[in-house]
Short mmCIF file of C-alpha atoms and ligand atoms in Angstrom, two decimals:
data_model
loop_
_atom_site.label_atom_id
_atom_site.label_comp_id
_atom_site.label_asym_id
_atom_site.label_seq_id
_atom_site.Cartn_x
_atom_site.Cartn_y
_atom_site.Cartn_z
CA MET A 25 0.00 0.00 0.00
CA PRO A 26 1.48 3.37 -0.89
CA GLU A 27 2.32 5.43 2.18
CA LEU A 28 2.83 9.19 2.34
CA PRO A 29 6.40 9.14 0.96
CA GLU A 30 5.26 7.15 -2.10
CA VAL A 31 2.35 9.52 -2.66
CA GLU A 32 4.72 12.50 -2.38
CA THR A 33 7.01 10.85 -4.95
CA VAL A 34 4.05 10.24 -7.26
CA CYS A 35 3.06 13.91 -6.92
CA ARG A 36 6.55 15.09 -7.80
CA GLY A 37 6.72 12.77 -10.80
CA LEU A 38 3.29 13.76 -12.07
CA ASP A 39 4.13 17.41 -11.47
CA GLN A 40 7.17 17.15 -13.76
CA ALA A 41 5.17 15.49 -16.52
CA MET A 42 1.83 17.27 -16.23
CA THR A 43 2.04 20.78 -14.81
CA GLY A 44 1.62 23.40 -17.52
CA ARG A 45 0.29 20.86 -20.04
CA LYS A 46 -3.23 20.57 -21.31
CA ILE A 47 -5.35 17.41 -21.08
CA VAL A 48 -6.46 16.62 -24.63
CA SER A 49 -8.65 13.65 -23.75
CA VAL A 50 -9.21 10.99 -21.10
CA ASP A 51 -9.94 7.29 -21.63
CA GLN A 52 -12.03 5.96 -18.76
CA ASN A 53 -12.25 2.21 -19.21
CA ARG A 54 -14.71 1.26 -16.49
CA PRO A 55 -17.54 2.97 -14.58
CA ASN A 56 -15.93 2.64 -11.16
CA LEU A 57 -12.84 1.91 -9.12
CA ARG A 58 -13.50 1.78 -5.38
CA PHE A 59 -16.32 4.28 -6.04
CA PRO A 60 -18.03 5.27 -9.29
CA PHE A 61 -16.23 7.92 -11.31
CA PRO A 62 -17.92 11.35 -11.26
CA LYS A 63 -20.45 11.92 -14.05
CA SER A 64 -18.90 12.95 -17.40
CA PHE A 65 -15.41 12.51 -15.91
CA PRO A 66 -13.50 12.51 -19.25
CA GLU A 67 -15.56 15.35 -20.73
CA ARG A 68 -15.08 17.58 -17.70
CA LEU A 69 -11.29 17.15 -17.85
CA ALA A 70 -10.74 17.46 -21.61
CA GLY A 71 -9.30 20.77 -22.76
CA ARG A 72 -8.20 21.91 -19.31
CA LYS A 73 -4.75 23.13 -18.40
CA ILE A 74 -3.00 21.54 -15.40
CA GLU A 75 -1.95 24.34 -13.09
CA ARG A 76 -0.60 22.65 -9.98
CA ILE A 77 -0.18 19.20 -8.43
CA THR A 78 -0.04 18.92 -4.65
CA ARG A 79 -0.46 16.31 -1.94
CA ARG A 80 -2.78 16.37 1.06
CA ALA A 81 -2.25 13.39 3.39
CA LYS A 82 -2.33 10.48 0.91
CA TYR A 83 -4.38 12.28 -1.73
CA VAL A 84 -3.00 13.65 -4.98
CA LEU A 85 -4.69 16.93 -5.93
CA VAL A 86 -4.51 18.03 -9.56
CA GLU A 87 -5.57 21.64 -9.89
CA LEU A 88 -6.93 22.57 -13.31
CA ASP A 89 -7.96 25.85 -14.87
CA GLY A 90 -11.62 26.87 -14.61
CA ASP A 91 -11.98 26.16 -10.88
CA LEU A 92 -11.74 22.37 -11.07
CA THR A 93 -9.60 20.05 -8.92
CA MET A 94 -9.19 16.33 -9.47
CA LEU A 95 -8.60 14.27 -6.34
CA MET A 96 -6.86 10.91 -6.74
CA HIS A 97 -6.21 8.19 -4.17
CA LEU A 98 -4.01 5.19 -5.00
CA GLY A 99 -5.82 2.76 -2.70
CA MET A 100 -3.87 -0.48 -2.22
CA SER A 101 -2.32 -1.03 -5.62
CA GLY A 102 -2.76 2.11 -7.74
CA ARG A 103 0.19 3.34 -9.79
CA PHE A 104 0.90 5.74 -12.60
CA GLU A 105 3.00 5.15 -15.65
CA ILE A 106 4.21 8.01 -17.78
CA LEU A 107 4.64 7.07 -21.41
CA GLY A 108 6.37 9.22 -23.97
CA ASP A 109 5.13 9.44 -27.53
CA LYS A 110 7.93 7.18 -28.77
CA LYS A 111 6.73 4.39 -26.53
CA SER A 112 3.00 4.41 -27.00
CA GLN A 113 2.51 0.86 -25.79
CA LYS A 114 4.01 -0.98 -22.90
CA PRO A 115 5.27 -4.52 -23.48
CA GLY A 116 3.47 -7.34 -21.73
CA PRO A 117 -0.16 -8.43 -21.62
CA THR A 118 -2.45 -5.83 -23.08
CA GLY A 119 -6.15 -5.21 -22.76
CA PRO A 120 -8.61 -3.79 -25.29
CA ASN A 121 -7.11 -0.31 -25.00
CA GLY A 122 -3.61 -1.45 -25.93
CA PHE A 123 -2.37 -1.15 -22.36
CA GLY A 124 -2.50 -3.68 -19.53
CA LYS A 125 -5.98 -4.87 -18.64
CA HIS A 126 -5.74 -3.04 -15.31
CA ALA A 127 -5.09 0.31 -17.02
CA HIS A 128 -8.35 1.96 -16.02
CA VAL A 129 -7.68 5.61 -16.87
CA ILE A 130 -5.40 7.16 -19.49
CA PHE A 131 -4.81 10.91 -19.63
CA HIS A 132 -3.62 12.12 -23.03
CA LEU A 133 -1.60 15.35 -22.78
CA ASP A 134 -1.04 17.93 -25.50
CA ASP A 135 2.66 17.04 -25.86
CA GLY A 136 1.88 13.40 -26.71
CA ILE A 137 2.61 12.09 -23.21
CA LYS A 138 0.17 9.55 -21.78
CA ILE A 139 -0.38 9.18 -18.05
CA VAL A 140 -1.70 5.67 -17.41
CA TYR A 141 -3.40 4.78 -14.13
CA THR A 142 -3.23 1.07 -13.32
CA ASP A 143 -4.94 -0.48 -10.30
CA PRO A 144 -5.42 -4.27 -10.18
CA ARG A 145 -7.26 -4.28 -6.84
CA ARG A 146 -9.29 -1.16 -7.62
CA PHE A 147 -9.22 0.34 -4.11
CA GLY A 148 -8.14 3.68 -5.56
CA PHE A 149 -10.56 6.38 -6.63
CA MET A 150 -10.81 9.68 -8.43
CA ASP A 151 -13.16 12.58 -7.86
CA LEU A 152 -13.72 16.12 -9.10
CA MET A 153 -14.55 19.22 -7.11
CA LYS A 154 -14.54 22.98 -7.41
CA THR A 155 -11.10 24.17 -6.37
CA GLU A 156 -12.55 26.88 -4.15
CA GLU A 157 -14.64 24.28 -2.29
CA ARG A 158 -11.74 21.89 -1.81
CA ASP A 159 -11.64 22.16 1.97
CA LYS A 160 -15.29 21.08 2.13
CA HIS A 161 -14.71 17.80 0.26
CA PRO A 162 -15.84 14.92 2.52
CA ASN A 163 -12.46 13.16 2.28
CA LEU A 164 -10.43 16.29 2.95
CA LYS A 165 -12.44 18.19 5.54
CA VAL A 166 -11.93 15.47 8.18
CA LEU A 167 -8.14 15.49 7.93
CA GLY A 168 -5.85 16.71 10.66
CA ILE A 169 -2.61 18.61 10.08
CA GLU A 170 0.19 17.55 7.72
CA PRO A 171 3.06 15.74 9.47
CA LEU A 172 5.61 17.69 7.39
CA GLY A 173 4.03 21.10 7.90
CA ASN A 174 4.97 23.71 10.50
CA GLU A 175 1.75 23.10 12.42
CA LEU A 176 3.18 19.87 13.79
CA ASN A 177 5.17 20.82 16.85
CA ALA A 178 5.45 19.83 20.51
CA ASP A 179 2.64 22.23 21.51
CA TYR A 180 0.26 20.65 18.99
CA ILE A 181 1.13 17.18 20.29
CA GLN A 182 0.61 18.23 23.91
CA GLN A 183 -2.72 19.95 23.17
CA ASN A 184 -4.12 17.11 21.09
CA PHE A 185 -2.80 14.15 23.06
CA SER A 186 -4.03 15.36 26.45
CA ASN A 187 -6.86 13.32 27.95
CA LYS A 188 -6.36 10.66 25.26
CA GLN A 189 -6.49 7.26 26.92
CA THR A 190 -5.56 5.58 23.65
CA SER A 191 -2.04 4.32 22.91
CA LEU A 192 0.67 6.42 21.31
CA LYS A 193 0.65 4.13 18.26
CA ALA A 194 -3.11 4.44 17.81
CA ILE A 195 -3.08 8.21 18.04
CA LEU A 196 -0.39 8.48 15.36
CA LEU A 197 -2.74 6.59 13.02
CA ASN A 198 -5.68 8.89 13.85
CA GLN A 199 -6.01 10.87 10.62
CA LYS A 200 -8.08 13.56 12.32
CA ILE A 201 -5.10 14.59 14.45
CA ILE A 202 -2.15 14.10 12.09
CA ALA A 203 -3.02 13.06 8.52
CA GLY A 204 -0.95 10.71 6.42
CA ILE A 205 1.21 8.74 8.87
CA GLY A 206 0.59 5.08 8.04
CA ASN A 207 1.34 1.95 10.04
CA ILE A 208 4.93 1.60 8.85
CA TYR A 209 6.03 5.14 9.61
CA ALA A 210 4.23 5.20 12.96
CA CYS A 211 6.32 2.19 14.02
CA GLU A 212 9.53 3.67 12.63
CA ALA A 213 9.04 7.13 14.16
CA LEU A 214 8.33 5.65 17.61
CA PHE A 215 11.46 3.51 17.37
CA ARG A 216 13.60 6.48 16.42
CA ALA A 217 12.11 8.52 19.28
CA GLY A 218 12.68 5.66 21.77
CA LEU A 219 9.00 5.75 22.76
CA SER A 220 6.88 2.67 23.36
CA PRO A 221 3.86 2.22 21.08
CA ILE A 222 1.82 0.97 24.06
CA ARG A 223 2.47 4.04 26.20
CA LYS A 224 -0.61 6.22 26.72
CA ALA A 225 -0.82 9.14 24.31
CA ALA A 226 -1.72 11.43 27.21
CA SER A 227 1.67 10.74 28.84
CA LEU A 228 3.24 13.10 26.30
CA ALA A 229 0.87 15.88 27.33
CA LEU A 230 1.83 16.00 31.01
CA LYS A 231 3.15 19.30 32.33
CA SER A 232 6.67 18.03 32.90
CA ALA A 233 9.94 18.76 31.16
CA LYS A 234 10.22 15.05 30.37
CA ALA A 235 6.83 14.92 28.62
CA LYS A 236 7.69 18.03 26.62
CA LYS A 237 11.00 16.46 25.59
CA HIS A 238 9.21 13.28 24.45
CA ALA A 239 6.76 15.36 22.39
CA GLU A 240 9.65 17.28 20.83
CA ASP A 241 11.54 14.06 20.04
CA LEU A 242 8.45 12.55 18.45
CA VAL A 243 7.96 15.56 16.17
CA VAL A 244 11.60 15.45 15.07
CA GLU A 245 11.47 11.72 14.34
CA ILE A 246 8.13 11.81 12.47
CA ARG A 247 9.62 14.43 10.18
CA SER A 248 12.95 12.70 9.74
CA VAL A 249 11.52 9.24 8.99
CA LEU A 250 9.17 10.65 6.33
CA THR A 251 11.79 12.97 4.87
CA ASP A 252 14.34 10.14 4.61
CA ALA A 253 11.80 7.96 2.78
CA ILE A 254 10.86 10.79 0.40
CA ARG A 255 14.55 11.31 -0.34
CA ALA A 256 14.90 7.58 -1.11
CA GLY A 257 11.87 7.82 -3.39
CA GLY A 258 13.30 10.87 -5.09
CA SER A 259 16.32 8.85 -6.14
CA SER A 260 13.94 6.42 -7.86
CA LEU A 261 12.84 9.37 -9.99
CA ARG A 262 16.33 9.97 -11.32
CA ASP A 263 15.50 8.47 -14.70
CA PHE A 264 12.53 10.67 -14.94
CA ALA A 265 14.15 13.06 -17.39
CA ASN A 266 13.69 10.30 -19.96
CA VAL A 267 9.96 10.62 -19.39
CA ASP A 268 9.01 6.97 -19.39
CA GLY A 269 8.64 5.95 -15.82
CA ASP A 270 6.67 3.94 -13.36
CA LEU A 271 5.70 5.91 -10.30
CA GLY A 272 4.65 4.90 -6.88
CA TYR A 273 6.66 2.16 -5.24
CA PHE A 274 10.22 1.90 -4.12
CA GLN A 275 12.37 -0.21 -1.83
CA HIS A 276 12.80 0.89 1.75
CA THR A 277 14.89 -0.33 4.58
CA PHE A 278 13.08 -0.33 7.87
CA GLN A 279 14.59 -0.47 11.33
CA VAL A 280 11.69 -2.16 13.13
CA TYR A 281 8.83 -2.62 10.69
CA ASP A 282 8.56 -6.29 9.66
CA GLN A 283 11.69 -7.09 11.71
CA GLU A 284 10.13 -9.41 14.31
CA GLY A 285 12.78 -11.54 16.03
CA GLU A 286 15.67 -9.47 14.65
CA ALA A 287 18.25 -7.81 16.88
CA CYS A 288 17.47 -4.20 17.69
CA LYS A 289 19.40 -1.84 15.40
CA ARG A 290 20.05 0.75 18.11
CA LYS A 291 23.76 0.57 18.88
CA SER A 292 23.54 0.61 22.66
CA CYS A 293 20.67 -1.93 22.80
CA ASP A 294 20.72 -5.72 22.87
CA GLY A 295 16.91 -6.08 22.62
CA VAL A 296 14.94 -8.10 20.09
CA ILE A 297 12.14 -6.66 17.93
CA GLU A 298 8.68 -7.85 18.90
CA ARG A 299 5.39 -7.80 17.01
CA ILE A 300 2.11 -7.06 18.79
CA VAL A 301 -1.35 -6.28 17.43
CA GLN A 302 -2.94 -2.90 18.23
CA ASN A 303 -6.29 -1.89 16.68
CA ASN A 304 -6.00 -4.84 14.28
CA ARG A 305 -2.67 -3.59 12.95
CA SER A 306 0.77 -5.07 13.51
CA THR A 307 3.09 -3.00 15.65
CA PHE A 308 6.82 -3.71 15.64
CA PHE A 309 8.98 -2.34 18.42
CA CYS A 310 11.90 -2.98 20.74
CA PRO A 311 10.65 -3.46 24.32
CA SER A 312 14.18 -2.87 25.64
CA CYS A 313 14.84 0.65 24.35
CA GLN A 314 11.36 2.01 23.59
CA LYS A 315 9.90 3.21 26.89
ZN1 ZN B 20 16.28 -1.64 21.27
#
């Protein structure tokens, strides 16, 4: 499943290929993905200029001229391919449209580039909205702050974690408080901060110097773990100047995620990584150095 760093990488790749271009036409090859496409989806996009591509949590927002924004979510398996005019068809099994049978949407740009959206499991979705009403969209209006924005700081953590009897891990996954931190990066940030995932969220909101320090450490590590992953993803875009490219997934190395039974990677620690289940999600952590 693409996490925030993958979505950020997708945004940057699409931005390079699409911003400033005009959408000539759109092939929509099925009526729905996770949800039905908006009515007249291809017709409403055709002829519009792409002005800006941004990310909000795990949503890609494509801002077009004429007060229209397209929202895209990659679901579990969504990915984009960018095909130059010299390579109009991808090798491999092809469906009726000349692309793979899971190529559900193809955006044709005015420079001959094709942006192909492929999604075998079809948990992704696309929607359209007026740009000026973006903040009222049902998927966006419920979101908390961005983990990479300036709003995330120790004060925000202390204000929003106080009186929360839930665990620290669970609160990091609460999209209404901080939007876009998935299971993997919640585990990794807590490991880096040396904080236990089973500790009560409210313990970071106490009026002590220690609680404040924990909140500050958590902010620093959330940022650094996401920034490191985005940087790794950016290197996967290096070939992007050649236009043809497959966006969305890249290899990561994790310190605790999926490392059950492995030796803790913190130098001063001889602990072993454990897996527990919290809110139906796997949590990986080192019980020796995460307190
Ligand atoms: Zn450890």
